[in-house]
Amino acid sequence: MSTVRGYVDLSSTFRMRIFLFAGALIVGAIAGCGGDRVLEGASDDERIPERQLRYAGKVALELRETVELGFDKDMPGIGFVHWMGISPEGTLVVIDRVSHQAHEINYQDGKYIRSFGRTGNGPGEHSTADDMSMDPEGRVYLLDKRRGQILRYDRTGRYLDRTESIHVSKVHAGRNDGIYFLRVNSSLIIELQRRDPATWSVLNSTPLSNPKQSFVSFRMSRVARLCYNASLQVFYYLGPNDYMVKVIDAVTGEITAKFGRRPKGFVGLPDRYHDIERGTFDELRQLEITKVGSMTLVEDRYLFVSFYHRRSPTWEWVVYMINPSGTIDVFDLEDVSSGLLQPYSHHHDGVRMGAVTAARESIYIWRPPRTEVADKSNGTMEIHVVKSDLY
């Protein structure tokens, strides 16, 4: 995974200034953010309490079930799953990066249920399917990054309406009458924006980076991660700015705490590159920095976080256990389990992971089909549980 793959070669400072100024005007016009209520402070503020970590050994994954998802006359062919979720009813929902379609499947019997939206230019149609979420009423929200829109469907797949907001990387339908967008705003700051699900109007916005981090925020917002803890009604945010997990109150938007352990061999982006006007494309291609990989919450308790070391290149996992008392235990992921969670590579013949999600006590891992069964299988889903009593 390259840290500069999505960069635009704008080595001229003047051209970059013009580009970003125009982009900021477009963001403000499309998103209609004039009425945003922005909370005081930013994610790096020293006033945010930092929780102490206590090292507690290692955890592992234990395989409980493997489900093969084949073809039938109704099942769409799935090229590559890059997002996966479990619905409130316990069905599997996947987004196919090849067809840019979202499909719902009953993984217990392998039967296709429905798809949400389709590619095209008409009402209810999208260009790309990049992220997805469901609210308690069963409405489905589909993010189309390319067109800067979020489309809403009812539980049967019928198109309802849409809203516009560019530079959104994640969408989450909350449990407290809010729809949340993780986005880069017109000031080139990553923020968590809460909207009214009835009107799409902005209720509040929480800044998660600061102006000095404008470059890394604008260029690397796609690797920012967001998890919701329903038991505590808080979000966990992890971004490329300082590699610390932020705890955000889902109702007020206040950042209440931060915590984190930098991975071994950590290499951060040099300060001079954080400013939007600094650095050239050629220089950035040579930087071997550590990147945020993924973040998954299991049982509203175990927070799995991965980092990618481009210099190695290797993936490293850190597991946090959230305790109601506020203390946080930190674990290393046992080596075999860490191997199970390596992102999929075509060079490894479908052995590696295509997508990962969690629901209740289980971690779900999608595996692309092996070469010998690729003509009759969409892929395999593994269901694991966490074992924390190794030591």
Coordinates of C-alpha atoms in Angstrom, one line a residue:
M1 CA 0.0 0.0 0.0
S2 CA 1.7 3.2 -1.1
T3 CA 1.3 6.4 0.9
V4 CA 1.5 8.6 -2.2
R5 CA -0.6 6.6 -4.7
G6 CA -3.4 9.1 -4.7
Y7 CA -1.3 12.3 -4.8
V8 CA -1.5 14.8 -7.6
D9 CA 1.7 16.0 -9.0
L10 CA 1.5 19.8 -8.2
S11 CA 5.1 20.6 -7.6
S12 CA 4.5 24.2 -8.2
T13 CA 3.5 26.0 -5.0
F14 CA 1.5 28.6 -6.9
R15 CA -0.6 26.0 -8.7
M16 CA -1.2 24.1 -5.5
R17 CA -2.4 27.3 -3.8
I18 CA -4.9 28.0 -6.6
F19 CA -6.1 24.4 -6.6
L20 CA -6.7 24.3 -2.9
F21 CA -8.3 27.7 -2.8
A22 CA -10.8 26.7 -5.6
G23 CA -11.4 23.4 -3.8
A24 CA -12.2 25.1 -0.6
L25 CA -14.7 27.3 -2.3
I26 CA -16.4 24.3 -3.9
V27 CA -16.6 22.5 -0.6
G28 CA -18.2 25.4 1.1
A29 CA -20.7 25.9 -1.7
I30 CA -21.7 22.3 -2.1
A31 CA -21.8 21.3 1.6
G32 CA -23.6 24.4 2.7
C33 CA -21.5 24.6 5.9
G34 CA -22.1 28.3 6.7
G35 CA -24.2 27.3 9.7
D36 CA -21.8 24.6 11.1
R37 CA -21.2 24.9 14.9
V38 CA -17.6 24.0 15.3
L39 CA -16.5 23.0 18.8
E40 CA -13.4 24.5 20.4
G41 CA -10.1 22.7 20.3
A42 CA -8.5 20.1 18.0
S43 CA -7.4 16.6 18.3
D44 CA -3.8 17.4 19.2
D45 CA -4.7 19.8 22.0
E46 CA -2.7 19.1 25.1
R47 CA -5.8 19.8 27.2
I48 CA -7.4 16.6 26.0
P49 CA -6.9 14.0 28.8
E50 CA -4.6 11.1 27.8
R51 CA -5.6 7.8 29.2
Q52 CA -2.9 5.6 30.7
L53 CA -2.2 2.2 29.1
R54 CA -1.4 -1.0 30.9
Y55 CA 0.3 -3.8 28.9
A56 CA -1.6 -7.0 29.4
G57 CA 0.1 -9.6 27.1
K58 CA -1.3 -11.1 23.9
V59 CA -4.6 -11.9 22.4
A60 CA -5.5 -14.4 19.6
L61 CA -8.3 -15.2 17.2
E62 CA -10.1 -18.5 17.3
L63 CA -11.8 -19.7 14.2
R64 CA -15.5 -20.8 14.9
E65 CA -17.0 -21.2 11.4
T66 CA -16.2 -21.0 7.7
V67 CA -18.9 -20.1 5.2
E68 CA -18.4 -20.7 1.5
L69 CA -20.5 -18.3 -0.7
G70 CA -21.1 -19.8 -4.1
F71 CA -23.0 -18.9 -7.2
D72 CA -26.7 -19.5 -8.0
K73 CA -29.0 -18.1 -10.6
D74 CA -29.8 -15.0 -8.6
M75 CA -26.5 -14.3 -6.8
P76 CA -24.5 -11.5 -8.5
G77 CA -20.8 -12.2 -9.2
I78 CA -18.6 -10.5 -6.7
G79 CA -15.2 -9.2 -8.0
F80 CA -13.5 -7.9 -4.8
V81 CA -15.0 -7.1 -1.4
H82 CA -13.5 -4.0 0.0
W83 CA -16.2 -3.2 2.6
M84 CA -18.3 -5.6 4.6
G85 CA -20.9 -5.2 7.4
I86 CA -23.4 -7.3 9.4
S87 CA -27.0 -5.9 9.4
P88 CA -29.1 -5.7 12.6
E89 CA -30.9 -8.8 11.3
G90 CA -27.7 -10.7 11.0
T91 CA -27.3 -10.7 7.2
L92 CA -24.1 -10.0 5.4
V93 CA -23.8 -6.8 3.4
V94 CA -20.8 -6.3 1.0
I95 CA -19.6 -3.7 -1.4
D96 CA -17.9 -5.0 -4.5
R97 CA -15.0 -2.7 -5.6
V98 CA -15.1 -4.1 -9.2
S99 CA -18.9 -3.5 -10.0
H100 CA -19.4 -0.8 -7.3
Q101 CA -22.5 -2.5 -6.1
A102 CA -23.7 -3.2 -2.6
H103 CA -25.3 -6.6 -2.0
E104 CA -27.1 -8.2 0.9
I105 CA -26.7 -12.0 1.4
N106 CA -28.1 -14.4 4.0
Y107 CA -24.8 -16.1 4.8
Q108 CA -26.5 -18.8 6.8
D109 CA -27.9 -20.4 3.6
G110 CA -25.9 -18.5 1.0
K111 CA -29.0 -16.9 -0.6
Y112 CA -28.9 -13.5 -2.3
I113 CA -31.4 -11.0 -0.8
R114 CA -31.1 -7.7 -2.6
S115 CA -28.8 -4.9 -3.9
F116 CA -28.8 -1.2 -3.0
G117 CA -28.7 1.3 -5.9
R118 CA -27.0 0.8 -9.2
T119 CA -24.4 2.6 -11.2
G120 CA -25.6 5.3 -13.5
N121 CA -26.6 9.0 -13.7
G122 CA -30.3 8.8 -12.7
P123 CA -32.1 9.2 -9.3
G124 CA -30.9 6.6 -6.9
E125 CA -27.9 5.8 -9.0
H126 CA -24.2 6.3 -8.1
S127 CA -20.8 6.3 -9.7
T128 CA -18.9 4.5 -6.9
A129 CA -19.9 2.6 -3.8
D130 CA -17.3 3.3 -1.1
D131 CA -18.9 3.0 2.3
M132 CA -22.2 2.1 3.8
S133 CA -24.2 2.2 7.1
M134 CA -27.7 1.3 8.4
D135 CA -29.7 3.3 11.0
P136 CA -32.0 1.7 13.7
E137 CA -35.1 2.2 11.4
G138 CA -33.4 0.0 8.7
R139 CA -32.6 2.8 6.3
V140 CA -29.4 2.4 4.3
Y141 CA -26.8 5.1 3.5
L142 CA -24.4 4.6 0.6
L143 CA -21.4 6.8 0.1
D144 CA -20.4 7.8 -3.5
K145 CA -17.0 9.5 -3.1
R146 CA -16.6 10.3 -6.8
R147 CA -19.8 12.4 -7.0
G148 CA -19.7 13.7 -3.5
Q149 CA -23.1 12.3 -2.5
I150 CA -24.7 10.1 0.1
L151 CA -27.7 8.2 -1.1
R152 CA -30.5 6.8 1.2
Y153 CA -32.6 3.7 0.7
D154 CA -35.2 2.0 2.7
R155 CA -34.6 -1.5 4.0
T156 CA -36.1 -3.1 0.9
G157 CA -33.6 -1.2 -1.4
R158 CA -36.0 1.5 -2.6
Y159 CA -34.3 4.8 -3.2
L160 CA -35.5 7.6 -0.9
D161 CA -33.3 10.7 -1.2
R162 CA -29.7 12.0 -1.2
T163 CA -27.5 14.8 0.0
E164 CA -24.2 16.3 -1.2
S165 CA -20.9 16.6 0.6
I166 CA -17.5 16.2 -1.0
H167 CA -14.4 14.8 0.7
V168 CA -16.4 12.4 2.8
S169 CA -14.4 9.2 3.7
K170 CA -16.8 7.5 6.1
V171 CA -20.6 7.6 6.9
H172 CA -22.2 6.3 10.0
A173 CA -25.9 6.1 10.9
G174 CA -25.9 6.7 14.7
R175 CA -28.1 5.4 17.4
N176 CA -29.1 8.9 18.7
D177 CA -30.9 10.6 15.8
G178 CA -27.7 11.6 14.0
I179 CA -26.0 10.8 10.7
Y180 CA -22.2 11.2 10.9
F181 CA -19.8 12.1 8.1
L182 CA -16.0 11.9 8.5
R183 CA -14.8 14.5 6.0
V184 CA -12.3 17.2 5.1
N185 CA -13.9 20.6 5.4
S186 CA -13.3 23.8 3.5
S187 CA -10.4 24.7 5.9
L188 CA -8.7 21.4 5.0
I189 CA -9.3 20.0 8.5
I190 CA -10.6 16.5 9.2
E191 CA -13.9 16.7 11.1
L192 CA -16.7 14.5 12.3
Q193 CA -19.9 16.2 11.2
R194 CA -23.3 15.3 12.6
R195 CA -26.4 15.8 10.5
D196 CA -30.2 15.6 11.2
P197 CA -31.5 12.5 9.4
A198 CA -34.8 14.2 8.6
T199 CA -33.4 17.3 6.9
W200 CA -29.7 16.6 6.3
S201 CA -29.0 19.9 8.1
V202 CA -25.7 20.2 10.1
L203 CA -26.1 19.8 13.9
N204 CA -22.5 20.1 14.9
S205 CA -18.9 19.5 13.7
T206 CA -15.9 18.3 15.7
P207 CA -12.4 19.2 14.3
L208 CA -10.0 16.2 14.4
S209 CA -6.9 17.8 13.0
N210 CA -5.5 21.4 13.0
P211 CA -4.4 23.9 10.3
K212 CA -0.8 22.9 10.6
Q213 CA -1.8 19.4 9.5
S214 CA -3.6 20.6 6.4
F215 CA -1.4 18.6 4.0
V216 CA -1.7 15.2 5.7
S217 CA -5.4 15.8 6.4
F218 CA -6.2 16.6 2.8
R219 CA -4.0 14.0 1.1
M220 CA -4.5 11.1 3.6
S221 CA -8.1 11.4 4.9
R222 CA -9.0 8.2 3.1
V223 CA -7.0 6.3 5.7
A224 CA -8.8 7.9 8.7
R225 CA -10.8 5.3 10.6
L226 CA -14.0 5.5 12.7
C227 CA -15.8 3.0 15.1
Y228 CA -18.9 3.5 17.1
N229 CA -19.3 2.0 20.7
A230 CA -23.0 1.6 21.2
S231 CA -22.7 0.7 24.8
L232 CA -20.8 3.9 25.7
Q233 CA -22.3 6.1 22.9
V234 CA -18.9 7.3 21.8
F235 CA -16.9 7.2 18.6
Y236 CA -13.3 6.2 18.3
Y237 CA -11.3 8.1 15.7
L238 CA -7.9 7.2 14.4
G239 CA -6.3 9.4 11.7
P240 CA -2.9 10.0 10.1
N241 CA -2.3 13.2 12.0
D242 CA -0.8 11.9 15.3
Y243 CA -1.7 8.2 15.4
M244 CA -3.7 8.7 18.7
V245 CA -7.2 7.2 19.1
K246 CA -9.6 10.0 20.0
V247 CA -12.8 9.3 22.1
I248 CA -15.7 11.5 20.9
D249 CA -19.1 11.9 22.7
A250 CA -21.6 10.9 20.0
V251 CA -24.2 13.5 21.2
T252 CA -22.2 16.6 22.1
G253 CA -19.3 16.0 19.7
E254 CA -16.8 16.7 22.5
I255 CA -13.4 15.0 22.4
T256 CA -13.2 13.5 25.9
A257 CA -10.0 11.6 25.9
K258 CA -7.2 10.2 23.7
F259 CA -5.0 7.2 24.0
G260 CA -2.6 5.1 21.9
R261 CA 0.7 3.2 21.5
R262 CA 2.8 3.9 18.5
P263 CA 3.8 0.7 16.8
K264 CA 7.3 -0.6 16.8
G265 CA 9.5 0.9 14.1
F266 CA 7.2 3.9 13.8
V267 CA 8.1 6.5 11.1
G268 CA 6.0 9.6 11.1
L269 CA 5.6 12.2 8.4
P270 CA 8.3 15.0 8.9
D271 CA 6.8 18.2 10.2
R272 CA 7.8 20.1 7.1
Y273 CA 5.4 18.1 5.0
H274 CA 2.3 18.7 7.1
D275 CA 1.8 22.2 5.7
I276 CA -0.2 22.1 2.4
E277 CA 2.4 24.3 0.6
R278 CA 5.4 22.1 1.5
G279 CA 7.1 19.3 -0.3
T280 CA 6.9 18.1 -3.9
F281 CA 5.4 14.9 -5.4
D282 CA 8.8 13.5 -6.1
E283 CA 10.0 14.0 -2.5
L284 CA 6.8 12.5 -1.1
R285 CA 7.2 9.3 -3.1
Q286 CA 10.4 8.6 -1.3
L287 CA 9.0 8.9 2.2
E288 CA 8.7 5.5 4.0
I289 CA 6.2 6.6 6.7
T290 CA 4.0 4.4 8.8
K291 CA 0.3 4.5 7.8
V292 CA -2.9 3.8 9.6
G293 CA -4.3 0.5 8.3
S294 CA -7.7 -0.4 9.9
M295 CA -9.7 -0.2 13.1
T296 CA -12.3 -2.7 14.2
L297 CA -14.4 -2.8 17.4
V298 CA -15.4 -6.2 18.8
E299 CA -18.0 -6.6 21.6
D300 CA -17.8 -2.9 22.2
R301 CA -14.7 -3.8 24.1
Y302 CA -11.7 -4.9 22.0
L303 CA -10.4 -2.2 19.6
F304 CA -8.2 -3.8 16.9
V305 CA -5.9 -1.3 15.2
S306 CA -3.4 -2.0 12.4
F307 CA -0.5 0.0 11.0
Y308 CA 1.5 -0.5 7.8
H309 CA 5.2 0.0 7.8
R310 CA 6.2 0.8 4.2
R311 CA 9.9 0.5 5.0
S312 CA 9.6 -3.2 6.0
P313 CA 6.9 -3.7 4.4
T314 CA 4.9 -5.2 7.2
W315 CA 1.6 -4.8 9.1
E316 CA 1.5 -4.5 12.9
W317 CA -1.6 -4.9 15.1
V318 CA -2.3 -3.3 18.5
V319 CA -5.4 -4.4 20.5
Y320 CA -6.9 -2.2 23.2
M321 CA -9.4 -3.4 25.8
I322 CA -11.8 -0.7 26.8
N323 CA -12.8 -1.0 30.4
P324 CA -15.9 0.8 31.9
S325 CA -13.7 2.2 34.6
G326 CA -11.8 4.2 32.0
T327 CA -8.5 2.2 32.2
I328 CA -7.3 0.7 29.0
D329 CA -5.3 -2.6 28.6
V330 CA -3.1 -2.9 25.6
F331 CA -2.3 -6.2 23.9
D332 CA -0.1 -7.5 21.1
L333 CA -1.9 -9.7 18.6
E334 CA -0.4 -13.2 18.6
D335 CA 1.7 -13.9 15.5
V336 CA -0.6 -16.5 13.8
S337 CA -3.7 -14.3 14.3
S338 CA -1.8 -11.3 12.9
G339 CA -1.1 -13.4 9.8
L340 CA -4.8 -14.1 9.4
L341 CA -5.5 -10.4 9.3
Q342 CA -3.0 -9.5 6.5
P343 CA -4.7 -7.6 3.7
Y344 CA -5.4 -9.6 0.5
S345 CA -2.8 -9.7 -2.2
H346 CA -3.3 -11.3 -5.6
H347 CA 0.2 -12.7 -5.3
H348 CA -0.9 -14.9 -2.4
D349 CA -3.7 -16.6 -4.3
G350 CA -6.6 -15.4 -2.2
V351 CA -5.2 -16.5 1.1
R352 CA -5.2 -13.0 2.6
M353 CA -8.0 -10.8 3.8
G354 CA -10.3 -8.9 1.5
A355 CA -12.4 -7.1 4.2
V356 CA -13.0 -7.3 7.9
T357 CA -15.8 -6.3 10.2
A358 CA -17.2 -7.2 13.6
A359 CA -20.7 -7.8 15.2
R360 CA -21.3 -8.6 18.8
E361 CA -18.6 -11.1 19.9
S362 CA -17.4 -12.1 16.4
I363 CA -14.9 -10.9 13.8
Y364 CA -15.8 -11.6 10.2
I365 CA -13.1 -11.9 7.6
W366 CA -13.7 -12.1 3.9
R367 CA -11.4 -14.2 1.7
P368 CA -11.5 -14.0 -2.1
P369 CA -12.0 -17.4 -3.8
R370 CA -9.0 -19.6 -4.4
T371 CA -7.9 -20.0 -8.0
E372 CA -9.1 -23.6 -8.3
V373 CA -12.7 -22.7 -7.3
A374 CA -12.9 -19.1 -8.6
D375 CA -15.4 -20.2 -11.3
K376 CA -18.0 -21.4 -8.8
S377 CA -17.4 -19.4 -5.6
N378 CA -17.8 -15.7 -4.7
G379 CA -15.5 -16.2 -1.7
T380 CA -15.3 -17.4 1.8
M381 CA -16.2 -15.8 5.1
E382 CA -14.5 -16.8 8.3
I383 CA -16.0 -16.1 11.7
H384 CA -13.6 -15.7 14.6
V385 CA -13.8 -14.9 18.3
V386 CA -11.2 -13.2 20.6
K387 CA -9.2 -15.3 23.1
S388 CA -7.6 -13.1 25.7
D389 CA -6.4 -15.6 28.3
L390 CA -3.1 -16.6 26.6
Y391 CA -1.0 -15.3 29.5

